[in-house]
Short mmCIF file of C-alpha atoms and ligand atoms in Angstrom, two decimals:
data_model
loop_
_atom_site.label_atom_id
_atom_site.label_comp_id
_atom_site.label_asym_id
_atom_site.label_seq_id
_atom_site.Cartn_x
_atom_site.Cartn_y
_atom_site.Cartn_z
CA UNK I 119 19.21 1.31 -6.98
CA UNK I 120 22.62 1.30 -8.67
CA UNK I 121 24.69 0.14 -5.67
CA UNK I 122 27.76 2.28 -6.18
CA UNK I 123 26.30 5.28 -4.21
CA UNK I 124 27.31 5.57 -0.50
CA UNK I 125 23.99 6.36 1.16
CA UNK I 126 20.89 6.03 -0.83
CA UNK I 127 17.81 7.53 0.77
CA UNK I 128 15.56 4.89 -0.44
CA UNK I 129 17.65 2.03 0.62
CA UNK I 130 18.16 3.83 3.96
CA UNK I 131 14.36 4.06 4.29
CA UNK I 132 13.61 0.32 3.32
CA UNK I 133 16.20 -0.83 5.65
CA UNK I 134 14.84 0.92 8.70
CA UNK I 135 11.17 -0.07 7.64
CA UNK I 136 12.38 -3.68 7.40
CA UNK I 137 13.32 -3.42 11.12
CA UNK I 138 9.87 -2.82 12.26
CA UNK I 139 8.11 -6.04 13.76
CA UNK I 140 5.87 -7.51 11.06
CA UNK I 141 7.53 -6.00 8.03
CA UNK I 142 9.87 -8.02 6.08
CA UNK I 143 12.08 -6.48 3.50
CA UNK I 144 9.64 -7.11 0.63
CA UNK I 145 6.79 -5.32 2.56
CA UNK I 146 9.23 -2.57 3.57
CA UNK I 147 9.91 -2.03 -0.07
CA UNK I 148 6.44 -1.76 -0.91
CA UNK I 149 5.59 0.45 1.90
CA UNK I 150 8.43 2.71 0.93
CA UNK I 151 7.38 2.90 -2.76
CA UNK I 152 3.70 3.58 -1.81
CA UNK I 153 4.75 6.40 0.42
CA UNK I 154 7.35 7.90 -2.08
CA UNK I 155 4.60 8.20 -4.58
CA UNK I 156 2.62 10.64 -2.33
CA UNK I 157 5.20 11.98 0.29
CA UNK I 158 2.71 14.47 1.62
CA UNK I 159 0.13 11.88 2.45
CA UNK I 160 1.80 9.41 4.81
CA UNK I 161 5.54 9.90 4.74
CA UNK I 162 5.76 13.39 6.25
CA UNK I 163 3.09 12.74 8.69
CA UNK I 164 4.54 9.73 9.77
CA UNK I 165 7.99 11.39 10.24
CA UNK I 166 6.31 14.00 12.36
CA UNK I 167 4.39 11.46 14.36
CA UNK I 168 7.51 9.34 15.14
CA UNK I 169 9.42 12.70 16.35
CA UNK I 170 6.45 13.85 18.33
CA UNK I 171 5.82 10.45 20.10
CA UNK I 172 9.63 10.16 20.66
CA UNK I 173 9.72 13.65 22.39
CA UNK I 174 6.35 13.25 24.40
CA UNK I 175 6.13 9.51 25.36
CA UNK I 176 7.74 8.27 28.40
CA UNK I 177 7.16 5.58 31.16
CA UNK I 178 4.84 6.88 33.76
CA UNK I 179 6.68 7.20 37.11
CA UNK I 180 3.83 5.49 38.90
CA UNK I 181 2.80 2.56 36.90
CA UNK I 182 5.32 2.10 34.00
CA UNK I 183 2.94 2.61 31.20
CA UNK I 184 4.15 4.55 28.15
CA UNK I 185 2.13 7.79 27.63
CA UNK I 186 2.50 11.47 26.70
CA UNK I 187 1.53 12.46 30.22
CA UNK I 188 3.39 11.46 33.42
CA UNK I 189 1.74 10.19 35.53
CA UNK I 190 -0.20 8.57 32.61
CA UNK I 191 -3.86 9.14 31.62
CA UNK I 192 -4.79 5.92 33.55
CA UNK I 193 -3.03 6.84 36.72
CA UNK I 194 -4.70 10.30 36.73
CA UNK I 195 -8.12 9.25 35.86
CA UNK I 196 -10.38 9.73 38.83
CA UNK I 197 -12.98 7.57 37.43
CA UNK I 198 -10.78 4.30 37.84
CA UNK I 199 -10.68 2.33 41.00
CA UNK I 200 -7.36 3.43 42.62
CA UNK I 201 -7.79 0.78 45.08
CA UNK I 202 -7.30 -1.97 42.46
CA UNK I 203 -3.89 -2.63 40.69
CA UNK I 204 -3.32 -5.00 37.90
CA UNK I 205 0.29 -6.20 37.63
CA UNK I 206 1.36 -6.90 34.08
CA UNK I 207 4.61 -8.23 32.46
CA UNK I 208 4.89 -5.17 30.08
CA UNK I 209 3.22 -2.32 28.39
CA UNK I 210 1.78 -4.56 25.62
CA UNK I 211 -0.19 -6.56 28.13
CA UNK I 212 -1.54 -3.30 29.61
CA UNK I 213 -2.64 -2.15 26.18
CA UNK I 214 -4.23 -5.53 25.42
CA UNK I 215 -6.19 -5.35 28.77
CA UNK I 216 -7.39 -1.74 28.08
CA UNK I 217 -8.37 -2.79 24.62
CA UNK I 218 -10.56 -5.42 26.26
CA UNK I 219 -12.23 -2.82 28.59
CA UNK I 220 -11.86 -5.42 31.27
CA UNK I 221 -10.00 -3.63 33.97
CA UNK I 222 -11.34 -0.44 35.69
CA UNK I 223 -8.49 -0.14 38.13
CA UNK I 224 -4.81 0.93 37.63
CA UNK I 225 -1.77 -1.02 36.64
CA UNK I 226 1.70 -1.74 37.49
CA UNK I 227 4.27 -2.81 34.73
CA UNK I 228 6.75 -5.18 36.01
CA UNK I 229 9.11 -5.05 33.15
CA UNK I 230 9.37 -8.83 32.70
CA UNK I 231 9.04 -11.84 34.87
CA UNK I 232 11.53 -13.70 36.98
CA UNK I 233 13.69 -16.08 35.16
CA UNK I 234 16.36 -18.41 36.74
CA UNK I 235 17.45 -19.26 33.12
CA UNK I 236 17.31 -15.72 31.93
CA UNK I 237 19.02 -14.42 35.12
CA UNK I 238 16.20 -12.06 35.85
CA UNK I 239 15.83 -11.51 39.61
CA UNK I 240 13.51 -9.36 41.57
CA UNK I 241 15.85 -6.44 41.49
CA UNK I 242 15.65 -6.42 37.52
CA UNK I 243 11.85 -5.89 37.87
CA UNK I 244 9.72 -3.07 39.17
CA UNK I 245 9.02 -5.20 42.40
CA UNK I 246 10.20 -2.79 45.00
CA UNK I 247 8.41 0.27 43.22
CA UNK I 248 5.13 -1.93 43.46
CA UNK I 249 5.69 -2.70 47.30
CA UNK I 250 6.50 1.09 47.86
CA UNK I 251 3.52 2.09 45.88
CA UNK I 252 1.14 -0.07 47.87
CA UNK I 253 2.76 0.86 51.07
CA UNK I 254 2.21 4.60 50.59
CA UNK I 255 -1.11 4.38 48.73
CA UNK I 256 -3.86 6.81 49.70
CA UNK I 257 -6.53 5.48 49.21
CA UNK I 258 -5.52 2.12 50.53
CA UNK I 259 -4.79 -0.46 47.74
CA UNK I 260 -7.48 -3.16 48.44
CA UNK I 261 -6.60 -5.82 45.66
CA UNK I 262 -3.57 -6.53 43.46
CA UNK I 263 -4.42 -8.73 40.43
CA UNK I 264 -1.43 -10.67 38.99
CA UNK I 265 -2.18 -10.86 35.35
CA UNK I 266 1.01 -12.60 34.47
CA UNK I 267 1.44 -15.03 31.57
CA UNK I 268 0.65 -18.58 32.01
CA UNK I 269 4.14 -19.77 31.71
CA UNK I 270 6.60 -21.24 34.27
CA UNK I 271 8.40 -17.91 34.69
CA UNK I 272 4.91 -16.29 35.00
CA UNK I 273 3.75 -18.59 37.74
CA UNK I 274 7.05 -18.22 39.62
CA UNK I 275 6.63 -14.40 39.39
CA UNK I 276 3.11 -14.68 40.73
CA UNK I 277 4.05 -16.87 43.63
CA UNK I 278 7.03 -14.63 44.57
CA UNK I 279 4.81 -11.40 44.36
CA UNK I 280 2.11 -13.27 46.28
CA UNK I 281 4.72 -14.03 49.15
CA UNK I 282 5.89 -10.53 49.22
CA UNK I 283 2.41 -9.24 49.65
CA UNK I 284 1.44 -11.60 52.39
CA UNK I 285 0.70 -9.58 55.55
CA UNK I 286 0.39 -6.42 53.65
CA UNK I 287 -3.55 -6.78 54.11
CA UNK I 288 -3.89 -6.62 50.23
CA UNK I 289 -5.94 -9.16 48.47
CA UNK I 290 -3.82 -10.83 46.04
CA UNK I 291 -5.72 -12.52 42.92
CA UNK I 292 -4.64 -13.94 39.61
CA UNK I 293 -6.43 -14.21 36.24
CA UNK I 294 -8.81 -17.14 36.09
CA UNK I 295 -7.85 -20.25 34.29
CA UNK I 296 -8.83 -19.80 30.68
CA UNK I 297 -5.63 -18.19 29.66
CA UNK I 298 -4.21 -20.92 27.51
CA UNK I 299 -0.84 -22.45 28.77
CA UNK I 300 2.15 -20.70 27.39
CA UNK I 301 0.01 -18.18 25.85
CA UNK I 302 1.21 -14.47 25.78
CA UNK I 303 -1.50 -12.17 26.97
CA UNK I 304 -1.16 -9.52 24.32
CA UNK I 305 -2.07 -11.82 21.53
CA UNK I 306 -5.23 -13.22 23.22
CA UNK I 307 -8.62 -12.31 21.93
CA UNK I 308 -10.38 -9.68 24.00
CA UNK I 309 -13.22 -11.87 25.07
CA UNK I 310 -11.02 -14.42 26.57
CA UNK I 311 -9.09 -11.78 28.45
CA UNK I 312 -12.26 -10.04 29.71
CA UNK I 313 -13.54 -13.41 30.85
CA UNK I 314 -10.30 -14.58 32.57
CA UNK I 315 -10.16 -11.20 34.29
CA UNK I 316 -13.86 -11.17 35.50
CA UNK I 317 -13.48 -14.85 36.92
CA UNK I 318 -10.21 -14.20 38.73
CA UNK I 319 -9.75 -15.83 41.96
CA UNK I 320 -7.78 -15.47 45.14
CA UNK I 321 -4.19 -16.51 45.00
CA UNK Y 1298 -4.85 5.26 26.19
CA UNK Y 1299 -7.90 6.98 28.03
CA UNK Y 1300 -9.68 8.20 25.01
CA UNK Y 1301 -10.66 11.56 26.29
CA UNK Y 1302 -7.64 13.43 24.96
CA UNK Y 1303 -7.91 15.13 21.64
CA UNK Y 1304 -4.62 14.03 20.00
CA UNK Y 1305 -2.77 11.12 21.64
CA UNK Y 1306 0.72 10.83 20.09
CA UNK Y 1307 0.80 7.08 20.43
CA UNK Y 1308 -2.71 6.71 18.78
CA UNK Y 1309 -1.46 9.12 16.11
CA UNK Y 1310 1.66 7.06 15.41
CA UNK Y 1311 -0.26 3.86 15.48
CA UNK Y 1312 -2.77 5.12 13.09
CA UNK Y 1313 -0.22 6.15 10.55
CA UNK Y 1314 1.91 3.01 10.83
CA UNK Y 1315 -1.35 1.08 10.26
CA UNK Y 1316 -1.78 2.62 6.96
CA UNK Y 1317 1.51 1.15 5.53
CA UNK Y 1318 0.66 -1.71 3.34
CA UNK Y 1319 1.54 -4.97 5.07
CA UNK Y 1320 1.09 -3.72 8.64
CA UNK Y 1321 -2.38 -4.07 10.04
CA UNK Y 1322 -3.41 -2.38 13.31
CA UNK Y 1323 -2.15 -5.12 15.54
CA UNK Y 1324 1.43 -4.97 14.01
CA UNK Y 1325 1.35 -1.24 14.01
CA UNK Y 1326 0.74 -1.21 17.85
CA UNK Y 1327 3.53 -3.78 18.28
CA UNK Y 1328 5.90 -1.78 15.93
CA UNK Y 1329 4.92 1.64 17.81
CA UNK Y 1330 5.57 -0.09 21.25
CA UNK Y 1331 8.81 -1.69 20.19
CA UNK Y 1332 10.04 1.74 18.96
CA UNK Y 1333 8.79 3.60 21.94
CA UNK Y 1334 10.74 1.45 24.16
CA UNK Y 1335 14.04 2.66 22.59
CA UNK Y 1336 13.26 5.68 20.60
CA UNK Y 1337 16.94 6.40 19.70
CA UNK Y 1338 17.39 3.12 17.93
CA UNK Y 1339 14.82 3.10 15.24
CA UNK Y 1340 12.22 5.90 15.94
CA UNK Y 1341 14.34 8.95 15.34
CA UNK Y 1342 16.35 7.38 12.47
CA UNK Y 1343 13.25 6.25 10.70
CA UNK Y 1344 11.77 9.85 11.07
CA UNK Y 1345 14.96 11.28 9.65
CA UNK Y 1346 14.96 8.68 6.89
CA UNK Y 1347 11.29 9.53 5.97
CA UNK Y 1348 12.01 13.19 5.75
CA UNK Y 1349 15.36 12.73 3.93
CA UNK Y 1350 13.68 10.54 1.17
CA UNK Y 1351 10.74 12.75 0.94
CA UNK Y 1352 13.09 15.65 0.24
CA UNK Y 1353 15.39 14.08 -2.05
CA UNK Y 1354 13.41 11.38 -3.83
CA UNK Y 1355 11.78 12.23 -7.14
CA UNK Y 1356 10.69 10.67 -10.31
CA UNK Y 1357 13.47 10.46 -13.04
CA UNK Y 1358 12.59 13.07 -15.83
CA UNK Y 1359 14.00 10.60 -18.43
CA UNK Y 1360 12.49 7.24 -17.35
CA UNK Y 1361 10.09 7.84 -14.29
CA UNK Y 1362 12.17 5.81 -11.85
CA UNK Y 1363 12.09 7.05 -8.24
CA UNK Y 1364 15.51 8.27 -7.22
CA UNK Y 1365 17.52 10.67 -5.26
CA UNK Y 1366 19.21 11.85 -8.49
CA UNK Y 1367 17.49 13.25 -11.55
CA UNK Y 1368 18.19 11.83 -14.11
CA UNK Y 1369 18.21 8.62 -12.02
CA UNK Y 1370 21.24 6.44 -11.21
CA UNK Y 1371 20.14 3.95 -13.92
CA UNK Y 1372 19.85 6.48 -16.61
CA UNK Y 1373 23.11 8.22 -15.95
CA UNK Y 1374 24.90 4.94 -15.73
CA UNK Y 1375 27.53 4.73 -18.62
CA UNK Y 1376 28.03 0.87 -18.12
CA UNK Y 1377 24.33 0.41 -18.97
CA UNK Y 1378 23.05 -0.28 -22.59
CA UNK Y 1379 21.50 2.95 -23.63
CA UNK Y 1380 20.06 1.36 -26.77
CA UNK Y 1381 17.87 -0.98 -24.97
CA UNK Y 1382 14.86 0.24 -22.99
CA UNK Y 1383 12.64 -1.94 -20.99
CA UNK Y 1384 9.00 -0.49 -20.59
CA UNK Y 1385 7.40 -1.22 -17.14
CA UNK Y 1386 4.05 -0.50 -15.66
CA UNK Y 1387 5.45 1.04 -12.49
CA UNK Y 1388 8.50 1.72 -10.27
CA UNK Y 1389 7.63 -1.54 -8.49
CA UNK Y 1390 8.30 -3.67 -11.54
CA UNK Y 1391 11.46 -1.84 -12.38
CA UNK Y 1392 12.78 -2.43 -8.86
CA UNK Y 1393 11.86 -6.14 -9.18
CA UNK Y 1394 13.78 -6.39 -12.45
CA UNK Y 1395 16.76 -4.68 -10.91
CA UNK Y 1396 16.72 -7.02 -7.94
CA UNK Y 1397 16.86 -9.93 -10.54
CA UNK Y 1398 20.02 -8.41 -12.05
CA UNK Y 1399 18.19 -9.31 -15.48
CA UNK Y 1400 18.33 -6.05 -17.47
CA UNK Y 1401 21.46 -4.25 -18.39
CA UNK Y 1402 19.59 -1.52 -20.39
CA UNK Y 1403 17.45 1.48 -19.16
CA UNK Y 1404 13.79 1.51 -18.24
CA UNK Y 1405 10.74 3.48 -19.04
CA UNK Y 1406 7.93 3.68 -16.52
CA UNK Y 1407 4.47 3.92 -18.16
CA UNK Y 1408 2.68 4.74 -15.01
CA UNK Y 1409 -0.02 1.97 -15.66
CA UNK Y 1410 -1.57 0.06 -18.43
CA UNK Y 1411 -4.30 0.89 -20.90
CA UNK Y 1412 -7.73 -0.10 -19.35
CA UNK Y 1413 -11.09 0.44 -21.17
CA UNK Y 1414 -12.88 -0.39 -17.89
CA UNK Y 1415 -10.67 1.87 -15.80
CA UNK Y 1416 -10.97 4.63 -18.35
CA UNK Y 1417 -7.10 4.78 -18.77
CA UNK Y 1418 -6.00 5.94 -22.21
CA UNK Y 1419 -2.77 6.48 -23.92
CA UNK Y 1420 -2.55 10.18 -22.55
CA UNK Y 1421 -3.02 8.98 -19.01
CA UNK Y 1422 0.25 6.94 -19.51
CA UNK Y 1423 3.91 8.10 -20.27
CA UNK Y 1424 3.39 6.93 -23.90
CA UNK Y 1425 4.19 10.24 -25.74
CA UNK Y 1426 7.33 10.75 -23.53
CA UNK Y 1427 8.51 7.22 -24.48
CA UNK Y 1428 7.93 8.15 -28.32
CA UNK Y 1429 9.74 11.47 -27.96
CA UNK Y 1430 12.60 9.58 -25.99
CA UNK Y 1431 13.10 7.07 -28.63
CA UNK Y 1432 12.87 9.77 -31.53
CA UNK Y 1433 15.59 12.05 -30.06
CA UNK Y 1434 17.86 9.26 -28.70
CA UNK Y 1435 21.51 9.56 -29.18
CA UNK Y 1436 22.97 6.76 -29.35
CA UNK Y 1437 19.77 5.21 -31.24
CA UNK Y 1438 17.51 2.96 -29.33
CA UNK Y 1439 17.89 -0.45 -30.80
CA UNK Y 1440 15.28 -2.33 -28.88
CA UNK Y 1441 12.36 -1.90 -26.63
CA UNK Y 1442 11.32 -4.70 -24.27
CA UNK Y 1443 7.65 -4.64 -23.28
CA UNK Y 1444 7.84 -5.95 -19.75
CA UNK Y 1445 4.24 -5.51 -19.02
CA UNK Y 1446 1.87 -7.72 -16.85
CA UNK Y 1447 0.38 -10.83 -18.50
CA UNK Y 1448 -3.07 -9.58 -18.07
CA UNK Y 1449 -5.68 -8.36 -20.70
CA UNK Y 1450 -4.83 -4.77 -20.02
CA UNK Y 1451 -1.11 -5.50 -20.10
CA UNK Y 1452 -1.60 -7.39 -23.56
CA UNK Y 1453 -3.71 -4.47 -24.80
CA UNK Y 1454 -1.00 -2.11 -23.90
CA UNK Y 1455 1.86 -4.25 -25.37
CA UNK Y 1456 -0.11 -4.36 -28.76
CA UNK Y 1457 -0.80 -0.65 -28.59
CA UNK Y 1458 2.84 0.28 -28.09
CA UNK Y 1459 4.03 -2.08 -30.66
CA UNK Y 1460 1.68 -0.60 -33.16
CA UNK Y 1461 2.91 3.05 -32.17
CA UNK Y 1462 6.60 1.82 -32.55
CA UNK Y 1463 6.09 0.04 -35.84
CA UNK Y 1464 8.05 1.86 -38.59
CA UNK Y 1465 10.37 3.48 -36.07
CA UNK Y 1466 13.11 0.93 -36.81
CA UNK Y 1467 13.18 -0.10 -33.21
CA UNK Y 1468 12.96 -3.77 -32.44
CA UNK Y 1469 10.07 -4.45 -30.08
CA UNK Y 1470 10.11 -7.60 -27.84
CA UNK Y 1471 8.28 -8.72 -25.03
CA UNK Y 1472 8.92 -11.12 -22.01
CA UNK Y 1473 8.96 -14.73 -22.76
CA UNK Y 1474 6.03 -16.81 -21.72
CA UNK Y 1475 6.86 -17.85 -18.30
CA UNK Y 1476 5.25 -15.22 -16.59
CA UNK Y 1477 2.18 -16.64 -15.09
CA UNK Y 1478 -1.09 -15.47 -16.42
CA UNK Y 1479 -2.55 -12.71 -14.28
CA UNK Y 1480 0.68 -12.58 -12.42
CA UNK Y 1481 2.09 -9.17 -11.17
CA UNK Y 1482 5.73 -8.87 -12.06
CA UNK Y 1483 6.72 -7.52 -8.74
CA UNK Y 1484 5.85 -10.56 -6.84
CA UNK Y 1485 7.51 -13.01 -9.04
CA UNK Y 1486 10.71 -14.82 -8.04
CA UNK Y 1487 13.64 -13.44 -9.30
CA UNK Y 1488 14.71 -16.64 -11.31
CA UNK Y 1489 11.39 -16.58 -13.31
CA UNK Y 1490 11.86 -12.94 -14.00
CA UNK Y 1491 15.55 -13.53 -15.34
CA UNK Y 1492 14.50 -16.47 -17.43
CA UNK Y 1493 11.63 -14.63 -18.88
CA UNK Y 1494 13.70 -11.68 -19.70
CA UNK Y 1495 16.38 -13.83 -21.23
CA UNK Y 1496 14.07 -15.75 -23.44
CA UNK Y 1497 12.20 -12.70 -24.59
CA UNK Y 1498 11.06 -12.83 -28.33
CA UNK Y 1499 10.04 -10.37 -31.05
CA UNK Y 1500 6.59 -8.87 -30.83
ZN1 ZN Z 2045 0.66 5.33 35.11
ZN1 ZN Z 2046 15.92 7.39 -15.04
#
């Protein structure tokens, strides 16, 4: 705490904890102190879990989900409907849908939405991998659900994908209205998400 | 995410992050996801910082502060007034006073307050080490500031310590009124803390 030392391990720890979303500097200090009083209980297990996750977790080469297996546990689950693909903006939205237990098919993580202002074009997203995946799919993909945010960019992206999928023989649907305008999917309550998914309609 | 696996590194990480004070399960998930997308940026440095802090940080054998050096940086700082000891409930309060730059002396961490209901007696706190420390101090301790919480237990503890120090020739003071009733020191704004310390009066 004296400020003259070059690298203080407590300051270092507080600084890194404060970078986590949801933790300000005050909470980071409290968390560091709580852990320092019983290092064996959370501190060393957390260090181990961070290293284990960093070493094991990677994006699924099929869908883009983050998982310790590749392809991920969802993609390799024979119980799930492999003819149904839900397209999401990111892994956060995928996890939100999984928590809602609303979707029994597979996913495809786009990695963002098209954005004229943000300079995000189709080549910046996993659009080509989606088309290739559908093209070569065995069994055939019957339906693609566009579970994109109810924003201008989300709607643009949905229209773009719908156009690209026209003529592929795949049914393209989107989430039912019920997702509030401008709302990010991953902060929605699970009931709303489940209802919107269930009442999805053709694009 | 599929639930059948025995130990999923992501679930493990989220579970441990959710134990940090200030992070609920939702924030823990968001933090895990943010880190997993760029493991090199925060995840591995944080793992290293946790291990370094767990290995290096220990309670100061003189004052009870947590620090990478023992005695701690405060106790070994020749610029500080070694004749002035501020008694605090815990390390959290010590750090709060340090952030307020309000105290130029040393500290003594009690490790709690006396509590009849909680079954905390003098032997459960660092009372004896405080008396021994004052007894053998060179240079002599001139003043002990009781910076204890403005609660019933805090007041009981202050009175008890004041009694034990009576006759030792040490001046015993406490923080000025200004600390709100029932208020924990470590959530007070720094100005209030600094003012209360400056306006301290004899016990
Ligand atoms: Zn996958
Ligand atoms: Zn010390």
